[in-house]
Amino acid sequence: MPDITIFNPASLGKPLGQYSHIARVRASELVFIAGQVATGVAGAAVGDDFDAQCSQVFTNIKSALDSVGTDWSNVVQFTTYLVHAEDIAKFMAYRGREFPGMFPDGGYPPNTLLIVDRLVQEPFLSEVQAIAAL
């Protein structure tokens, strides 16, 4: 079982959303989950609006976590890519709705958010990469 401590030192100030500044991890194994986009099992794009795509992205990450026998409690970092800066508010709203259920102790993993020109295919609006500790 990994020893994961997620926290926000006062010297860094309060995070601007549902993330923490630091995850300190002692683990025997790390799992690196490639950036997930809104695709279903067959590989086709799912959803044509931001919320639908964001939901599918996190469903895919959950499936990846399940495949290695773990869950959200072992996620120690996210990296998020958005195509449109105007989707930042939608992303924050999604996390505000969903993260309390995914991370009930309020220990939200650190997250870096980047705005990019485009993703692997034109219809995709977001991509999220994750790291988990086992």
Coordinates of N, CA and C in Angstrom, one line a residue:
M1 N 0.8 -1.2 0.0 CA 0.0 0.0 0.0 C 0.9 1.2 0.0
P2 N 0.7 2.2 -0.9 CA 1.5 3.4 -1.0 C 1.2 4.3 0.2
D3 N 2.1 5.1 0.5 CA 1.9 6.1 1.5 C 1.9 7.4 0.8
I4 N 0.6 8.0 0.6 CA 0.4 9.2 -0.2 C -0.1 10.3 0.8
T5 N 0.6 11.4 0.7 CA 0.2 12.6 1.5 C 0.0 13.7 0.5
I6 N -1.2 14.2 0.4 CA -1.5 15.3 -0.5 C -1.8 16.5 0.3
F7 N -1.1 17.6 0.0 CA -1.3 18.8 0.9 C -0.9 20.1 0.2
N8 N -1.3 21.2 0.9 CA -1.0 22.5 0.4 C -0.3 23.3 1.4
P9 N 1.0 23.5 1.3 CA 1.7 24.3 2.3 C 1.2 25.8 2.2
A10 N 1.1 26.4 3.4 CA 0.6 27.8 3.5 C 1.5 28.7 2.7
S11 N 2.7 28.4 2.5 CA 3.6 29.3 1.7 C 3.3 29.4 0.3
L12 N 2.5 28.5 -0.3 CA 2.1 28.5 -1.7 C 0.7 29.1 -1.9
G13 N 0.0 29.4 -0.8 CA -1.3 29.9 -1.0 C -2.3 28.8 -1.4
K14 N -3.6 29.2 -1.4 CA -4.7 28.3 -1.7 C -4.7 28.0 -3.2
P15 N -4.9 26.7 -3.6 CA -5.0 26.4 -5.0 C -6.1 27.1 -5.7
L16 N -6.1 27.3 -7.0 CA -7.1 28.0 -7.7 C -8.2 27.1 -8.2
G17 N -8.2 25.9 -7.8 CA -9.3 24.9 -8.2 C -9.2 23.6 -7.4
Q18 N -9.8 22.6 -8.0 CA -9.8 21.3 -7.3 C -8.5 20.5 -7.6
Y19 N -7.4 21.0 -7.0 CA -6.1 20.3 -7.0 C -5.4 20.7 -5.8
S20 N -4.3 20.0 -5.5 CA -3.4 20.4 -4.4 C -2.0 20.7 -5.0
H21 N -1.2 21.4 -4.3 CA 0.1 21.8 -4.7 C 1.1 20.6 -4.7
I22 N 1.0 19.7 -3.7 CA 2.0 18.7 -3.5 C 1.4 17.3 -3.2
A23 N 2.0 16.3 -3.8 CA 1.7 14.9 -3.5 C 3.0 14.3 -3.1
R24 N 3.2 13.9 -1.9 CA 4.4 13.2 -1.4 C 4.0 11.7 -1.4
V25 N 4.8 10.9 -2.1 CA 4.5 9.5 -2.3 C 5.7 8.6 -2.0
R26 N 5.4 7.6 -1.2 CA 6.3 6.4 -1.0 C 5.5 5.2 -1.5
A27 N 6.0 4.7 -2.6 CA 5.3 3.6 -3.2 C 6.3 2.6 -3.8
S28 N 5.8 1.4 -4.0 CA 6.7 0.3 -4.6 C 6.5 0.3 -6.2
E29 N 5.5 0.9 -6.7 CA 5.2 0.9 -8.1 C 4.5 2.2 -8.5
L30 N 4.8 2.7 -9.7 CA 4.1 3.8 -10.3 C 3.4 3.3 -11.6
V31 N 2.2 3.9 -11.8 CA 1.5 3.6 -13.0 C 1.3 4.9 -13.8
F32 N 1.8 4.9 -15.0 CA 1.7 6.1 -15.9 C 0.6 5.9 -16.9
I33 N -0.5 6.7 -16.8 CA -1.6 6.5 -17.8 C -1.5 7.6 -18.8
A34 N -1.4 7.1 -20.1 CA -1.3 8.0 -21.2 C -2.4 9.0 -21.2
G35 N -2.2 10.2 -21.8 CA -3.3 11.1 -21.9 C -4.5 10.5 -22.6
Q36 N -5.6 10.6 -21.9 CA -6.9 10.1 -22.4 C -7.7 11.2 -23.0
V37 N -8.3 10.8 -24.2 CA -9.2 11.7 -24.9 C -10.6 11.0 -24.9
A38 N -11.6 11.7 -25.4 CA -13.0 11.2 -25.4 C -13.2 10.2 -26.4
T39 N -12.7 9.0 -26.2 CA -13.0 7.9 -27.2 C -13.6 6.8 -26.4
G40 N -14.5 6.0 -27.1 CA -15.1 4.8 -26.5 C -14.2 3.6 -26.8
V41 N -14.7 2.5 -26.4 CA -13.9 1.2 -26.5 C -13.5 1.0 -28.0
A42 N -14.4 1.3 -28.9 CA -14.1 1.1 -30.3 C -13.1 2.1 -30.9
G43 N -12.8 3.2 -30.2 CA -11.8 4.1 -30.6 C -12.5 5.4 -31.3
A44 N -13.8 5.4 -31.4 CA -14.5 6.6 -32.0 C -14.7 7.7 -30.9
A45 N -14.7 8.9 -31.4 CA -14.9 10.0 -30.5 C -16.3 9.9 -29.9
V46 N -16.4 10.3 -28.6 CA -17.6 10.3 -27.8 C -17.9 11.7 -27.4
G47 N -19.1 12.2 -27.7 CA -19.5 13.5 -27.3 C -19.0 14.6 -28.2
D48 N -19.9 15.6 -28.4 CA -19.5 16.7 -29.2 C -19.5 18.0 -28.4
D49 N -19.7 17.9 -27.1 CA -19.6 19.1 -26.2 C -18.6 18.9 -25.1
F50 N -18.1 19.9 -24.5 CA -17.1 19.8 -23.5 C -17.4 18.8 -22.4
D51 N -18.6 19.0 -21.8 CA -18.9 18.2 -20.6 C -19.0 16.7 -21.0
A52 N -19.6 16.4 -22.1 CA -19.7 15.0 -22.5 C -18.3 14.4 -22.7
Q53 N -17.4 15.2 -23.4 CA -16.1 14.7 -23.6 C -15.3 14.6 -22.3
C54 N -15.4 15.5 -21.4 CA -14.7 15.5 -20.2 C -15.1 14.3 -19.4
S55 N -16.4 14.0 -19.4 CA -16.9 12.8 -18.7 C -16.3 11.5 -19.2
Q56 N -16.2 11.4 -20.6 CA -15.6 10.3 -21.2 C -14.1 10.1 -20.9
V57 N -13.4 11.3 -20.9 CA -12.0 11.2 -20.5 C -11.8 10.6 -19.1
F58 N -12.5 11.1 -18.1 CA -12.4 10.6 -16.8 C -12.9 9.1 -16.7
T59 N -13.9 8.7 -17.5 CA -14.3 7.3 -17.5 C -13.2 6.5 -18.0
N60 N -12.5 7.0 -19.0 CA -11.3 6.2 -19.6 C -10.2 6.1 -18.5
I61 N -9.9 7.1 -17.8 CA -8.9 7.0 -16.8 C -9.3 6.0 -15.7
K62 N -10.6 6.1 -15.3 CA -11.1 5.1 -14.3 C -11.0 3.7 -14.8
S63 N -11.2 3.4 -16.1 CA -11.0 2.1 -16.7 C -9.5 1.7 -16.6
A64 N -8.7 2.6 -16.9 CA -7.2 2.3 -16.8 C -6.8 2.0 -15.3
L65 N -7.4 2.8 -14.4 CA -7.1 2.5 -13.0 C -7.6 1.1 -12.6
D66 N -8.8 0.8 -13.0 CA -9.4 -0.5 -12.7 C -8.6 -1.6 -13.3
S67 N -8.0 -1.4 -14.5 CA -7.2 -2.5 -15.1 C -5.9 -2.8 -14.3
V68 N -5.5 -2.0 -13.4 CA -4.3 -2.3 -12.6 C -4.7 -2.5 -11.1
G69 N -6.0 -2.6 -10.9 CA -6.5 -2.9 -9.6 C -6.5 -1.8 -8.6
T70 N -6.6 -0.6 -9.0 CA -6.6 0.5 -8.1 C -7.8 1.5 -8.4
D71 N -7.8 2.6 -7.7 CA -8.9 3.6 -7.9 C -8.4 5.0 -7.8
W72 N -9.3 5.9 -7.7 CA -8.9 7.4 -7.6 C -8.0 7.7 -6.5
S73 N -8.1 6.9 -5.4 CA -7.3 7.2 -4.2 C -5.8 7.1 -4.4
N74 N -5.4 6.4 -5.4 CA -4.0 6.2 -5.7 C -3.5 7.2 -6.8
V75 N -4.3 8.0 -7.3 CA -3.8 9.0 -8.3 C -3.0 10.1 -7.6
V76 N -1.8 10.4 -8.1 CA -1.0 11.3 -7.4 C -0.7 12.6 -8.3
Q77 N -1.1 12.5 -9.6 CA -0.9 13.7 -10.4 C -1.7 13.6 -11.7
F78 N -2.2 14.7 -12.2 CA -2.9 14.8 -13.5 C -2.1 15.9 -14.3
T79 N -2.1 15.8 -15.6 CA -1.8 16.8 -16.5 C -2.9 17.0 -17.5
T80 N -3.4 18.2 -17.6 CA -4.6 18.4 -18.4 C -4.3 19.3 -19.6
Y81 N -4.8 19.0 -20.7 CA -4.6 19.8 -21.9 C -6.0 20.2 -22.4
L82 N -6.2 21.4 -22.6 CA -7.5 21.9 -23.2 C -7.1 22.7 -24.5
V83 N -8.0 22.5 -25.5 CA -7.8 23.2 -26.8 C -8.3 24.7 -26.7
H84 N -9.3 24.9 -25.9 CA -9.8 26.3 -25.9 C -9.8 26.9 -24.5
A85 N -9.2 28.0 -24.4 CA -9.1 28.7 -23.0 C -10.4 28.9 -22.4
E86 N -11.4 29.2 -23.3 CA -12.8 29.4 -22.8 C -13.4 28.2 -22.1
D87 N -12.8 27.0 -22.3 CA -13.2 25.8 -21.6 C -12.7 25.6 -20.2
I88 N -11.8 26.5 -19.8 CA -11.2 26.4 -18.4 C -12.4 26.4 -17.4
A89 N -13.3 27.4 -17.5 CA -14.4 27.5 -16.6 C -15.2 26.2 -16.6
K90 N -15.5 25.6 -17.7 CA -16.2 24.3 -17.8 C -15.5 23.2 -17.1
F91 N -14.2 23.2 -17.3 CA -13.3 22.2 -16.7 C -13.4 22.3 -15.2
M92 N -13.2 23.5 -14.7 CA -13.3 23.8 -13.3 C -14.7 23.4 -12.7
A93 N -15.7 23.7 -13.5 CA -17.1 23.3 -13.0 C -17.2 21.8 -13.0
Y94 N -16.7 21.1 -14.0 CA -16.8 19.6 -14.0 C -16.1 19.1 -12.8
R95 N -14.9 19.5 -12.5 CA -14.1 19.1 -11.4 C -14.8 19.4 -10.1
G96 N -15.4 20.6 -10.0 CA -16.2 21.0 -8.8 C -17.3 20.1 -8.5
R97 N -18.0 19.6 -9.6 CA -19.1 18.6 -9.4 C -18.6 17.2 -9.1
E98 N -17.6 16.8 -9.8 CA -17.3 15.3 -9.8 C -16.2 15.0 -8.8
F99 N -15.2 15.8 -8.6 CA -14.1 15.5 -7.8 C -14.4 15.2 -6.3
P100 N -15.4 15.9 -5.7 CA -15.8 15.5 -4.3 C -16.2 14.0 -4.2
G101 N -16.8 13.5 -5.2 CA -17.2 12.1 -5.2 C -16.0 11.1 -5.5
M102 N -15.1 11.6 -6.3 CA -13.9 10.8 -6.7 C -12.9 10.8 -5.6
F103 N -12.8 12.0 -4.9 CA -11.8 12.2 -3.9 C -12.5 12.7 -2.6
P104 N -13.2 11.8 -1.9 CA -14.1 12.3 -0.8 C -13.3 12.9 0.3
D105 N -12.0 12.6 0.5 CA -11.3 13.2 1.6 C -10.8 14.6 1.2
G106 N -11.1 15.1 0.0 CA -10.7 16.4 -0.4 C -9.2 16.5 -0.8
G107 N -8.5 15.4 -0.8 CA -7.1 15.4 -1.2 C -7.0 15.3 -2.7
Y108 N -7.2 16.4 -3.4 CA -7.2 16.4 -4.9 C -5.7 16.4 -5.4
P109 N -5.4 15.5 -6.3 CA -4.0 15.4 -6.8 C -3.6 16.7 -7.5
P110 N -2.3 16.9 -7.4 CA -1.7 18.1 -8.2 C -2.2 17.9 -9.7
N111 N -2.4 19.1 -10.3 CA -2.8 19.1 -11.7 C -2.1 20.3 -12.4
T112 N -1.5 20.0 -13.5 CA -1.0 21.1 -14.4 C -2.0 21.2 -15.6
L113 N -2.4 22.4 -15.8 CA -3.4 22.7 -16.9 C -2.7 23.5 -18.0
L114 N -2.7 23.0 -19.2 CA -2.1 23.6 -20.4 C -3.1 23.9 -21.5
I115 N -3.0 25.0 -22.2 CA -3.8 25.2 -23.3 C -3.0 25.0 -24.6
V116 N -3.5 24.1 -25.4 CA -2.7 23.7 -26.6 C -3.5 24.1 -27.9
D117 N -2.8 24.0 -29.0 CA -3.3 24.4 -30.3 C -4.4 23.4 -30.7
R118 N -4.1 22.1 -30.6 CA -5.0 21.0 -30.9 C -4.5 19.7 -30.3
L119 N -5.4 18.7 -30.3 CA -5.0 17.4 -29.8 C -4.8 16.4 -31.0
V120 N -4.7 15.2 -30.8 CA -4.4 14.2 -31.8 C -5.4 14.2 -33.0
Q121 N -6.6 14.5 -32.7 CA -7.6 14.6 -33.8 C -8.5 15.9 -33.5
E122 N -8.9 16.5 -34.5 CA -9.6 17.8 -34.5 C -10.8 17.8 -33.5
P123 N -11.6 16.8 -33.4 CA -12.8 16.9 -32.6 C -12.6 16.9 -31.1
F124 N -11.4 16.5 -30.6 CA -11.1 16.4 -29.2 C -10.9 17.7 -28.6
L125 N -11.5 18.0 -27.4 CA -11.4 19.2 -26.7 C -10.6 19.2 -25.5
S126 N -10.3 18.0 -24.9 CA -9.5 17.9 -23.8 C -8.8 16.5 -23.7
E127 N -7.7 16.5 -23.0 CA -6.9 15.3 -22.8 C -6.4 15.4 -21.4
V128 N -6.4 14.2 -20.7 CA -5.9 14.2 -19.3 C -5.0 13.0 -19.1
Q129 N -3.8 13.2 -18.6 CA -2.8 12.2 -18.3 C -2.8 12.0 -16.8
A130 N -2.6 10.8 -16.3 CA -2.6 10.6 -14.9 C -1.4 9.7 -14.4
I131 N -1.0 9.9 -13.2 CA 0.0 9.0 -12.6 C -0.6 8.5 -11.3
A132 N -0.5 7.2 -11.1 CA -1.0 6.6 -9.8 C 0.2 5.8 -9.2
A133 N 0.1 5.8 -7.8 CA 1.1 5.0 -7.0 C 0.4 3.8 -6.4
L134 N 1.1 2.7 -6.5 CA 0.6 1.4 -6.0 C 1.5 1.0 -4.8

